[in-house]
Amino acid sequence: MNKASAKIVSPNSSIQPVTAVRNLLNHLTIGKLDCVDLVQKYGSPLWIIDEETVHQSIQSCLAGLSQYPNSQLIYAGKAFLCTAICKLLQNYNIGLDVVSYGELFTAQTADFAPDKIYFHGNNKSPAEINLALDYGCVNFIVDNESELSTIIDLAKTKNIKANLMLRVTPDIETQTHEYIKTGHKSSKFGLSVNQIINLANKIAALDLNFLGLHVHLGSQSTKLKPYLDSVSVIAHLAKVLKLQYGLNTNQVNLGGGVGIKYNDNDNPIPLYKWSKSLALELKTQFELQALPKPKLILEPGRAIIGTAGVTIYTIGHNKVLDNGIEYISIDGGLADNPRPAMYQAKYTAELANRINAANKTVTIVGKYCESGDVLIKDINLEAKTGDLLVVYGTGAYNYTMSSNYNRTPRPACILVKDGKAEPIIKAETYHDLISHDNIPNWLE
Ligand code: LLP
């Protein structure tokens, strides 16, 4: 590592947010604020997002990209999105990957520059396409031929030339949970290299702005090699598109998916190393094909926001079964974090209100009516009712995948920075829960 890179912090390589420290009371502090006080003020459970960690993650990724003059970092909103996050991204001139009407609507509400928005997804509805077209020059990442026709038809009725990239499924496996792989042959996303070549004539003949190619291999990926292989697939395809169909690949979006450290045994690629390696590989591969260097776009989500987030829960009841298993219950679980149940995701946790002497193994369970509502199996923890548990690495795919299961309002999500805290998503109330209920008149 040279001197310059030694200074670059890649928060995705740490379990805790970068500002996490214990104070004299042994309470965990984040963003210079005592988590015990934060829970008293904003309630439990509580999501906390540390702005400094987001900042350092962005800087780390941008530092790697600085090797490549023409690049754009965009953030995958599916990891965690609200209007405040849109504003935060705008401060860094970062773009946004959206996949739904709701995400685009959120961006629009925050006045996000449309030319920095990339619209993904395998089944964009006419309403979603119209919203994007009406908002301005949003870029579409086209997933399939039928979607392409719908975008072209709708754009024509508005006299707009749509900006399009094609999503390539490169037939590359990445080492991650089966449910979050996307680059393999039978993925529901994108088109194979052959399908794209077969579509090239049509693209060349249509009245549209063809921007280039997109690829995304999967999420929580920990190996660099599949990424590098995907760059070579893209460069070869770009060559064919150019030589045989006169199509210029001016932009290459290499997706996101870089993993974060949830546990001591996770070894993610540091963000800086990831973005730098992809930048260098893109340069090499396009030079090899004697093609001009395209604009490079990267779109991580989890690695920008994941480590920045923690969830604080309050410990409730505990019990020891006849067979010796000890269950400790918390006041949240599956509804605010479905990832352990969905992907067998493993998290690191400890007490936030004291340093615990951990000499026994327990299982932390949520309060929801599901046997699968197990937050952490076999953790060393001594905890009593009223203690606060902090779970690390919950910034990504927790709030966005949360539900109101068992009619539970979602907790607040607060942003902390330098001793300041403010909700970026307010806690839901019980009135919110019933606000969409309707009693048909024949039941009155
Ligand atoms: N680009 C595309 C096209 C994607 O589909 C995704 C994630 C990303 C970028 C961002 O990936 P990230 O950098 O955040 O890994 N719910 C799952 C993750 C689903 C990811 C979906 N696509 C989980 O909780 O692990």
Tab-separated table of N, CA and C in Angstrom, residues 126-266:
chain	number	residue	atom	x	y	z
A	126	PRO	N	-45.845	1.063	-17.225
A	126	PRO	CA	-46.050	2.302	-17.975
A	126	PRO	C	-46.080	3.516	-17.044
A	127	ALA	N	-46.675	3.376	-15.860
A	127	ALA	CA	-46.735	4.522	-14.934
A	127	ALA	C	-45.323	4.925	-14.494
A	128	GLU	N	-44.478	3.936	-14.236
A	128	GLU	CA	-43.099	4.230	-13.814
A	128	GLU	C	-42.317	4.880	-14.962
A	129	ILE	N	-42.511	4.328	-16.157
A	129	ILE	CA	-41.780	4.864	-17.322
A	129	ILE	C	-42.230	6.301	-17.591
A	130	ASN	N	-43.536	6.534	-17.512
A	130	ASN	CA	-44.054	7.893	-17.744
A	130	ASN	C	-43.503	8.872	-16.714
A	131	LEU	N	-43.467	8.441	-15.452
A	131	LEU	CA	-42.937	9.332	-14.406
A	131	LEU	C	-41.497	9.726	-14.741
A	132	ALA	N	-40.717	8.732	-15.159
A	132	ALA	CA	-39.304	8.992	-15.479
A	132	ALA	C	-39.187	9.899	-16.701
A	133	LEU	N	-39.982	9.630	-17.720
A	133	LEU	CA	-39.903	10.449	-18.940
A	133	LEU	C	-40.335	11.885	-18.645
A	134	ASP	N	-41.379	12.028	-17.842
A	134	ASP	CA	-41.880	13.370	-17.544
A	134	ASP	C	-40.922	14.145	-16.642
A	135	TYR	N	-40.133	13.411	-15.856
A	135	TYR	CA	-39.221	14.095	-14.939
A	135	TYR	C	-38.032	14.700	-15.684
A	136	GLY	N	-37.747	14.203	-16.880
A	136	GLY	CA	-36.617	14.750	-17.628
A	136	GLY	C	-35.766	13.627	-18.145
A	137	CYS	N	-34.464	13.869	-18.188
A	137	CYS	CA	-33.596	12.889	-18.871
A	137	CYS	C	-33.113	11.782	-17.944
A	138	VAL	N	-34.052	11.121	-17.269
A	138	VAL	CA	-33.698	9.947	-16.462
A	138	VAL	C	-33.160	8.871	-17.409
A	139	ASN	N	-32.166	8.132	-16.942
A	139	ASN	CA	-31.563	7.081	-17.777
A	139	ASN	C	-32.204	5.737	-17.451
A	140	PHE	N	-32.642	5.025	-18.485
A	140	PHE	CA	-33.248	3.711	-18.259
A	140	PHE	C	-32.204	2.616	-18.437
A	141	ILE	N	-32.199	1.666	-17.513
A	141	ILE	CA	-31.394	0.458	-17.708
A	141	ILE	C	-32.395	-0.588	-18.173
A	142	VAL	N	-32.357	-0.903	-19.444
A	142	VAL	CA	-33.380	-1.772	-20.031
A	142	VAL	C	-33.070	-3.231	-19.723
A	143	ASP	N	-34.109	-3.918	-19.261
A	143	ASP	CA	-33.922	-5.305	-18.834
A	143	ASP	C	-34.269	-6.315	-19.920
A	144	ASN	N	-35.246	-5.985	-20.771
A	144	ASN	CA	-35.696	-6.980	-21.754
A	144	ASN	C	-36.312	-6.270	-22.958
A	145	GLU	N	-36.563	-7.049	-23.999
A	145	GLU	CA	-36.986	-6.450	-25.266
A	145	GLU	C	-38.386	-5.846	-25.178
A	146	SER	N	-39.265	-6.524	-24.457
A	146	SER	CA	-40.636	-6.016	-24.377
A	146	SER	C	-40.663	-4.686	-23.615
A	147	GLU	N	-39.817	-4.608	-22.577
A	147	GLU	CA	-39.717	-3.341	-21.844
A	147	GLU	C	-39.156	-2.240	-22.754
A	148	LEU	N	-38.201	-2.625	-23.580
A	148	LEU	CA	-37.607	-1.658	-24.517
A	148	LEU	C	-38.701	-1.050	-25.396
A	149	SER	N	-39.563	-1.923	-25.934
A	149	SER	CA	-40.631	-1.426	-26.818
A	149	SER	C	-41.550	-0.472	-26.071
A	150	THR	N	-41.902	-0.820	-24.833
A	150	THR	CA	-42.799	0.051	-24.070
A	150	THR	C	-42.154	1.422	-23.845
A	151	ILE	N	-40.873	1.421	-23.491
A	151	ILE	CA	-40.193	2.712	-23.248
A	151	ILE	C	-40.178	3.537	-24.535
A	152	ILE	N	-39.840	2.893	-25.644
A	152	ILE	CA	-39.755	3.615	-26.919
A	152	ILE	C	-41.120	4.182	-27.299
A	153	ASP	N	-42.161	3.343	-27.155
A	153	ASP	CA	-43.513	3.797	-27.529
A	153	ASP	C	-43.941	4.994	-26.678
A	154	LEU	N	-43.730	4.879	-25.380
A	154	LEU	CA	-44.163	5.976	-24.490
A	154	LEU	C	-43.340	7.238	-24.745
A	155	ALA	N	-42.052	7.062	-25.008
A	155	ALA	CA	-41.194	8.225	-25.279
A	155	ALA	C	-41.652	8.921	-26.561
A	156	LYS	N	-42.045	8.102	-27.549
A	156	LYS	CA	-42.495	8.658	-28.833
A	156	LYS	C	-43.720	9.544	-28.648
A	157	THR	N	-44.657	9.080	-27.820
A	157	THR	CA	-45.880	9.880	-27.626
A	157	THR	C	-45.557	11.228	-26.973
A	158	LYS	N	-44.413	11.312	-26.320
A	158	LYS	CA	-44.026	12.571	-25.663
A	158	LYS	C	-42.963	13.314	-26.459
A	159	ASN	N	-42.623	12.775	-27.632
A	159	ASN	CA	-41.567	13.394	-28.452
A	159	ASN	C	-40.234	13.468	-27.735
A	160	ILE	N	-39.928	12.406	-26.999
A	160	ILE	CA	-38.671	12.382	-26.229
A	160	ILE	C	-37.792	11.261	-26.782
A	161	LYS	N	-36.511	11.515	-26.816
A	161	LYS	CA	-35.556	10.448	-27.134
A	161	LYS	C	-35.097	9.859	-25.805
A	162	ALA	N	-35.432	8.624	-25.533
A	162	ALA	CA	-35.071	8.060	-24.219
A	162	ALA	C	-33.582	7.729	-24.150
A	163	ASN	N	-33.010	7.927	-22.952
A	163	ASN	CA	-31.612	7.530	-22.707
A	163	ASN	C	-31.603	6.099	-22.205
A	164	LEU	N	-30.914	5.221	-22.906
A	164	LEU	CA	-30.988	3.809	-22.535
A	164	LEU	C	-29.634	3.142	-22.390
A	165	MET	N	-29.556	2.265	-21.399
A	165	MET	CA	-28.430	1.329	-21.315
A	165	MET	C	-29.048	-0.067	-21.334
A	166	LEU	N	-28.291	-1.052	-21.746
A	166	LEU	CA	-28.816	-2.421	-21.735
A	166	LEU	C	-28.168	-3.201	-20.606
A	167	ARG	N	-28.988	-3.974	-19.892
A	167	ARG	CA	-28.444	-4.775	-18.791
A	167	ARG	C	-27.984	-6.138	-19.319
A	168	VAL	N	-26.717	-6.413	-19.116
A	168	VAL	CA	-26.120	-7.663	-19.593
A	168	VAL	C	-26.090	-8.672	-18.448
A	169	THR	N	-26.521	-9.899	-18.741
A	169	THR	CA	-26.341	-10.994	-17.781
A	169	THR	C	-25.124	-11.776	-18.281
A	170	PRO	N	-23.986	-11.633	-17.618
A	170	PRO	CA	-22.747	-12.138	-18.228
A	170	PRO	C	-22.484	-13.630	-18.030
A	171	ASP	N	-23.372	-14.325	-17.332
A	171	ASP	CA	-23.148	-15.735	-17.008
A	171	ASP	C	-21.904	-15.890	-16.133
A	172	ILE	N	-21.864	-15.087	-15.084
A	172	ILE	CA	-20.743	-15.158	-14.124
A	172	ILE	C	-21.339	-15.358	-12.733
A	173	GLU	N	-20.814	-16.356	-12.066
A	173	GLU	CA	-21.279	-16.655	-10.698
A	173	GLU	C	-20.505	-15.788	-9.717
A	174	THR	N	-21.180	-15.298	-8.715
A	174	THR	CA	-20.458	-14.609	-7.653
A	174	THR	C	-20.787	-15.317	-6.347
A	175	GLN	N	-19.809	-15.283	-5.417
A	175	GLN	CA	-19.963	-16.058	-4.185
A	175	GLN	C	-20.825	-15.296	-3.191
A	176	THR	N	-22.100	-15.595	-3.166
A	176	THR	CA	-22.969	-14.940	-2.191
A	176	THR	C	-24.217	-15.806	-2.026
A	177	HIS	N	-25.147	-15.350	-1.205
A	177	HIS	CA	-26.374	-16.116	-1.017
A	177	HIS	C	-27.133	-16.232	-2.339
A	178	GLU	N	-27.719	-17.403	-2.567
A	178	GLU	CA	-28.400	-17.675	-3.837
A	178	GLU	C	-29.448	-16.606	-4.195
A	179	TYR	N	-30.136	-16.087	-3.175
A	179	TYR	CA	-31.222	-15.138	-3.446
A	179	TYR	C	-30.732	-13.777	-3.917
A	180	ILE	N	-29.442	-13.506	-3.722
A	180	ILE	CA	-28.966	-12.170	-4.118
A	180	ILE	C	-27.885	-12.240	-5.200
A	181	LYS	N	-27.854	-13.376	-5.928
A	181	LYS	CA	-26.999	-13.486	-7.120
A	181	LYS	C	-27.787	-12.992	-8.307
A	182	THR	N	-27.146	-12.292	-9.222
A	182	THR	CA	-27.895	-11.824	-10.399
A	182	THR	C	-27.149	-11.990	-11.721
A	183	GLY	N	-25.874	-12.341	-11.676
A	183	GLY	CA	-25.096	-12.379	-12.921
A	183	GLY	C	-25.062	-13.745	-13.589
A	184	HIS	N	-25.731	-14.740	-12.995
A	184	HIS	CA	-25.675	-16.109	-13.529
A	184	HIS	C	-26.678	-16.282	-14.677
A	185	LYS	N	-26.448	-17.357	-15.427
A	185	LYS	CA	-27.230	-17.610	-16.641
A	185	LYS	C	-28.740	-17.522	-16.438
A	186	SER	N	-29.246	-18.129	-15.362
A	186	SER	CA	-30.701	-18.193	-15.225
A	186	SER	C	-31.275	-17.060	-14.370
A	187	SER	N	-30.520	-15.988	-14.241
A	187	SER	CA	-30.998	-14.830	-13.472
A	187	SER	C	-32.249	-14.236	-14.120
A	188	LYS	N	-33.129	-13.695	-13.295
A	188	LYS	CA	-34.330	-13.057	-13.873
A	188	LYS	C	-34.009	-11.672	-14.436
A	189	PHE	N	-32.783	-11.210	-14.215
A	189	PHE	CA	-32.425	-9.854	-14.654
A	189	PHE	C	-31.585	-9.864	-15.937
A	190	GLY	N	-31.906	-8.971	-16.837
A	190	GLY	CA	-31.037	-8.679	-17.974
A	190	GLY	C	-31.127	-9.644	-19.135
A	191	LEU	N	-30.244	-9.416	-20.101
A	191	LEU	CA	-30.206	-10.195	-21.336
A	191	LEU	C	-28.807	-10.780	-21.497
A	192	SER	N	-28.746	-11.983	-22.075
A	192	SER	CA	-27.437	-12.591	-22.293
A	192	SER	C	-26.702	-11.815	-23.386
A	193	VAL	N	-25.422	-12.084	-23.510
A	193	VAL	CA	-24.605	-11.423	-24.534
A	193	VAL	C	-25.217	-11.686	-25.914
A	194	ASN	N	-25.615	-12.917	-26.170
A	194	ASN	CA	-26.205	-13.242	-27.489
A	194	ASN	C	-27.498	-12.492	-27.724
A	195	GLN	N	-28.325	-12.420	-26.698
A	195	GLN	CA	-29.608	-11.710	-26.861
A	195	GLN	C	-29.367	-10.234	-27.160
A	196	ILE	N	-28.340	-9.688	-26.533
A	196	ILE	CA	-28.051	-8.267	-26.787
A	196	ILE	C	-27.545	-8.085	-28.216
A	197	ILE	N	-26.730	-9.011	-28.661
A	197	ILE	CA	-26.239	-8.910	-30.049
A	197	ILE	C	-27.428	-9.017	-31.011
A	198	ASN	N	-28.365	-9.913	-30.697
A	198	ASN	CA	-29.544	-10.062	-31.569
A	198	ASN	C	-30.432	-8.813	-31.562
A	199	LEU	N	-30.341	-8.045	-30.477
A	199	LEU	CA	-31.179	-6.853	-30.354
A	199	LEU	C	-30.501	-5.620	-30.966
A	200	ALA	N	-29.224	-5.764	-31.257
A	200	ALA	CA	-28.414	-4.589	-31.624
A	200	ALA	C	-28.928	-3.874	-32.874
A	201	ASN	N	-29.346	-4.654	-33.878
A	201	ASN	CA	-29.872	-4.041	-35.116
A	201	ASN	C	-31.033	-3.125	-34.812
A	202	LYS	N	-31.956	-3.652	-33.963
A	202	LYS	CA	-33.149	-2.887	-33.597
A	202	LYS	C	-32.746	-1.600	-32.874
A	203	ILE	N	-31.829	-1.740	-31.919
A	203	ILE	CA	-31.373	-0.574	-31.144
A	203	ILE	C	-30.778	0.474	-32.089
A	204	ALA	N	-29.953	0.003	-33.021
A	204	ALA	CA	-29.270	0.932	-33.928
A	204	ALA	C	-30.284	1.680	-34.797
A	205	ALA	N	-31.412	1.008	-35.086
A	205	ALA	CA	-32.388	1.621	-35.999
A	205	ALA	C	-33.372	2.531	-35.270
A	206	LEU	N	-33.469	2.374	-33.950
A	206	LEU	CA	-34.488	3.122	-33.204
A	206	LEU	C	-34.047	4.550	-32.882
A	207	ASP	N	-35.056	5.380	-32.653
A	207	ASP	CA	-34.778	6.769	-32.321
A	207	ASP	C	-34.580	6.893	-30.803
A	208	LEU	N	-33.377	6.647	-30.351
A	208	LEU	CA	-33.092	6.690	-28.910
A	208	LEU	C	-31.631	7.057	-28.702
A	209	ASN	N	-31.311	7.430	-27.456
A	209	ASN	CA	-29.896	7.668	-27.117
A	209	ASN	C	-29.353	6.407	-26.469
A	210	PHE	N	-28.581	5.646	-27.223
A	210	PHE	CA	-27.984	4.444	-26.640
A	210	PHE	C	-26.734	4.864	-25.871
A	211	LEU	N	-26.771	4.643	-24.543
A	211	LEU	CA	-25.649	5.097	-23.713
A	211	LEU	C	-24.586	4.025	-23.562
A	212	GLY	N	-25.024	2.780	-23.383
A	212	GLY	CA	-24.018	1.746	-23.182
A	212	GLY	C	-24.557	0.537	-22.444
A	213	LEU	N	-23.686	-0.067	-21.641
A	213	LEU	CA	-24.001	-1.380	-21.053
A	213	LEU	C	-23.910	-1.354	-19.532
A	214	HIS	N	-24.743	-2.193	-18.933
A	214	HIS	CA	-24.783	-2.307	-17.480
A	214	HIS	C	-24.660	-3.762	-17.076
A	215	VAL	N	-23.995	-4.002	-15.967
A	215	VAL	CA	-23.923	-5.361	-15.425
A	215	VAL	C	-23.928	-5.269	-13.897
A	216	HIS	N	-24.614	-6.194	-13.269
A	216	HIS	CA	-24.581	-6.276	-11.800
A	216	HIS	C	-24.604	-7.760	-11.442
A	217	LEU	N	-23.590	-8.203	-10.714
A	217	LEU	CA	-23.410	-9.645	-10.508
A	217	LEU	C	-24.146	-10.200	-9.296
A	218	GLY	N	-24.391	-9.353	-8.313
A	218	GLY	CA	-25.012	-9.858	-7.089
A	218	GLY	C	-24.653	-8.932	-5.943
A	219	SER	N	-25.101	-9.292	-4.764
A	219	SER	CA	-24.939	-8.409	-3.615
A	219	SER	C	-24.156	-9.128	-2.517
A	220	GLN	N	-23.536	-8.320	-1.628
A	220	GLN	CA	-22.681	-8.865	-0.560
A	220	GLN	C	-21.622	-9.807	-1.174
A	221	SER	N	-21.018	-9.338	-2.272
A	221	SER	CA	-19.956	-10.106	-2.937
A	221	SER	C	-18.634	-9.788	-2.254
A	222	THR	N	-17.792	-10.810	-2.121
A	222	THR	CA	-16.547	-10.588	-1.392
A	222	THR	C	-15.303	-10.868	-2.248
A	223	LYS	N	-15.512	-11.260	-3.499
A	223	LYS	CA	-14.354	-11.570	-4.360
A	223	LYS	C	-14.294	-10.615	-5.544
A	224	LEU	N	-13.073	-10.223	-5.872
A	224	LEU	CA	-12.868	-9.265	-6.959
A	224	LEU	C	-12.937	-9.926	-8.338
A	225	LYS	N	-12.511	-11.181	-8.403
A	225	LYS	CA	-12.352	-11.824	-9.719
A	225	LYS	C	-13.626	-11.795	-10.582
A	226	PRO	N	-14.791	-12.140	-10.039
A	226	PRO	CA	-15.989	-12.093	-10.893
A	226	PRO	C	-16.219	-10.705	-11.488
A	227	TYR	N	-15.916	-9.661	-10.718
A	227	TYR	CA	-16.072	-8.299	-11.243
A	227	TYR	C	-15.139	-8.080	-12.438
A	228	LEU	N	-13.886	-8.519	-12.261
A	228	LEU	CA	-12.904	-8.295	-13.329
A	228	LEU	C	-13.327	-9.084	-14.577
A	229	ASP	N	-13.840	-10.298	-14.353
A	229	ASP	CA	-14.305	-11.105	-15.497
A	229	ASP	C	-15.446	-10.387	-16.221
A	230	SER	N	-16.313	-9.733	-15.456
A	230	SER	CA	-17.467	-9.072	-16.089
A	230	SER	C	-17.004	-7.903	-16.962
A	231	VAL	N	-15.909	-7.259	-16.570
A	231	VAL	CA	-15.402	-6.132	-17.372
A	231	VAL	C	-14.957	-6.654	-18.741
A	232	SER	N	-14.334	-7.809	-18.734
A	232	SER	CA	-13.865	-8.364	-20.003
A	232	SER	C	-15.053	-8.741	-20.899
A	233	VAL	N	-16.122	-9.297	-20.308
A	233	VAL	CA	-17.325	-9.629	-21.096
A	233	VAL	C	-17.894	-8.350	-21.731
A	234	ILE	N	-17.957	-7.306	-20.929
A	234	ILE	CA	-18.520	-6.031	-21.413
A	234	ILE	C	-17.666	-5.463	-22.555
A	235	ALA	N	-16.350	-5.511	-22.376
A	235	ALA	CA	-15.468	-4.929	-23.405
A	235	ALA	C	-15.594	-5.707	-24.720
A	236	HIS	N	-15.666	-7.026	-24.629
A	236	HIS	CA	-15.836	-7.834	-25.855
A	236	HIS	C	-17.157	-7.498	-26.534
A	237	LEU	N	-18.200	-7.399	-25.731
A	237	LEU	CA	-19.517	-7.094	-26.292
A	237	LEU	C	-19.511	-5.699	-26.925
A	238	ALA	N	-18.877	-4.761	-26.242
A	238	ALA	CA	-18.809	-3.389	-26.780
A	238	ALA	C	-18.127	-3.396	-28.142
A	239	LYS	N	-17.128	-4.242	-28.292
A	239	LYS	CA	-16.404	-4.320	-29.568
A	239	LYS	C	-17.335	-4.827	-30.682
A	240	VAL	N	-18.083	-5.881	-30.361
A	240	VAL	CA	-19.008	-6.431	-31.361
A	240	VAL	C	-20.069	-5.384	-31.735
A	241	LEU	N	-20.595	-4.723	-30.722
A	241	LEU	CA	-21.642	-3.719	-30.987
A	241	LEU	C	-21.105	-2.605	-31.889
A	242	LYS	N	-19.861	-2.259	-31.666
A	242	LYS	CA	-19.252	-1.181	-32.458
A	242	LYS	C	-18.980	-1.662	-33.902
A	243	LEU	N	-18.283	-2.783	-33.991
A	243	LEU	CA	-17.856	-3.235	-35.320
A	243	LEU	C	-19.022	-3.677	-36.194
A	244	GLN	N	-19.940	-4.423	-35.612
A	244	GLN	CA	-21.010	-4.994	-36.442
A	244	GLN	C	-22.240	-4.102	-36.573
A	245	TYR	N	-22.471	-3.236	-35.588
A	245	TYR	CA	-23.727	-2.466	-35.617
A	245	TYR	C	-23.513	-0.955	-35.490
A	246	GLY	N	-22.282	-0.557	-35.369
A	246	GLY	CA	-21.971	0.875	-35.264
A	246	GLY	C	-22.454	1.507	-33.968
A	247	LEU	N	-22.705	0.677	-32.960
A	247	LEU	CA	-23.198	1.213	-31.677
A	247	LEU	C	-22.026	1.535	-30.750
A	248	ASN	N	-22.004	2.753	-30.246
A	248	ASN	CA	-20.918	3.152	-29.338
A	248	ASN	C	-21.315	2.916	-27.883
A	249	THR	N	-20.457	2.230	-27.173
A	249	THR	CA	-20.670	2.056	-25.733
A	249	THR	C	-19.948	3.206	-25.032
A	250	ASN	N	-20.689	4.266	-24.789
A	250	ASN	CA	-20.062	5.453	-24.175
A	250	ASN	C	-20.076	5.399	-22.659
A	251	GLN	N	-20.936	4.541	-22.120
A	251	GLN	CA	-21.007	4.416	-20.657
A	251	GLN	C	-21.004	2.934	-20.284
A	252	VAL	N	-20.289	2.614	-19.226
A	252	VAL	CA	-20.327	1.244	-18.694
A	252	VAL	C	-20.629	1.341	-17.209
A	253	ASN	N	-21.722	0.700	-16.832
A	253	ASN	CA	-22.100	0.673	-15.419
A	253	ASN	C	-21.804	-0.726	-14.892
A	254	LEU	N	-20.846	-0.816	-13.964
A	254	LEU	CA	-20.424	-2.142	-13.479
A	254	LEU	C	-21.159	-2.559	-12.211
A	255	GLY	N	-22.246	-1.892	-11.897
A	255	GLY	CA	-23.124	-2.327	-10.804
A	255	GLY	C	-22.566	-2.016	-9.429
A	256	GLY	N	-23.135	-2.713	-8.458
A	256	GLY	CA	-22.701	-2.531	-7.062
A	256	GLY	C	-22.399	-3.900	-6.495
A	257	GLY	N	-22.827	-4.113	-5.270
A	257	GLY	CA	-22.722	-5.465	-4.712
A	257	GLY	C	-21.543	-5.702	-3.801
A	258	VAL	N	-20.669	-4.703	-3.669
A	258	VAL	CA	-19.497	-4.946	-2.819
A	258	VAL	C	-19.959	-5.137	-1.366
A	259	GLY	N	-19.420	-6.151	-0.731
A	259	GLY	CA	-19.925	-6.565	0.581
A	259	GLY	C	-19.452	-5.691	1.728
A	260	ILE	N	-20.029	-5.916	2.892
A	260	ILE	CA	-19.573	-5.232	4.107
A	260	ILE	C	-19.225	-6.280	5.164
A	261	LYS	N	-18.573	-5.823	6.214
A	261	LYS	CA	-18.162	-6.734	7.285
A	261	LYS	C	-19.268	-6.798	8.327
A	262	TYR	N	-19.970	-7.906	8.378
A	262	TYR	CA	-21.001	-8.091	9.402
A	262	TYR	C	-20.409	-8.750	10.648
A	263	ASN	N	-19.397	-9.613	10.409
A	263	ASN	CA	-18.816	-10.401	11.490
A	263	ASN	C	-17.301	-10.441	11.349
A	264	ASP	N	-16.636	-10.895	12.419
A	264	ASP	CA	-15.170	-10.937	12.390
A	264	ASP	C	-14.625	-11.770	11.241
A	265	ASN	N	-15.344	-12.819	10.858
A	265	ASN	CA	-14.796	-13.660	9.792
A	265	ASN	C	-15.145	-13.193	8.375
A	266	ASP	N	-15.880	-12.071	8.241
A	266	ASP	CA	-16.145	-11.521	6.897
A	266	ASP	C	-14.937	-10.706	6.452
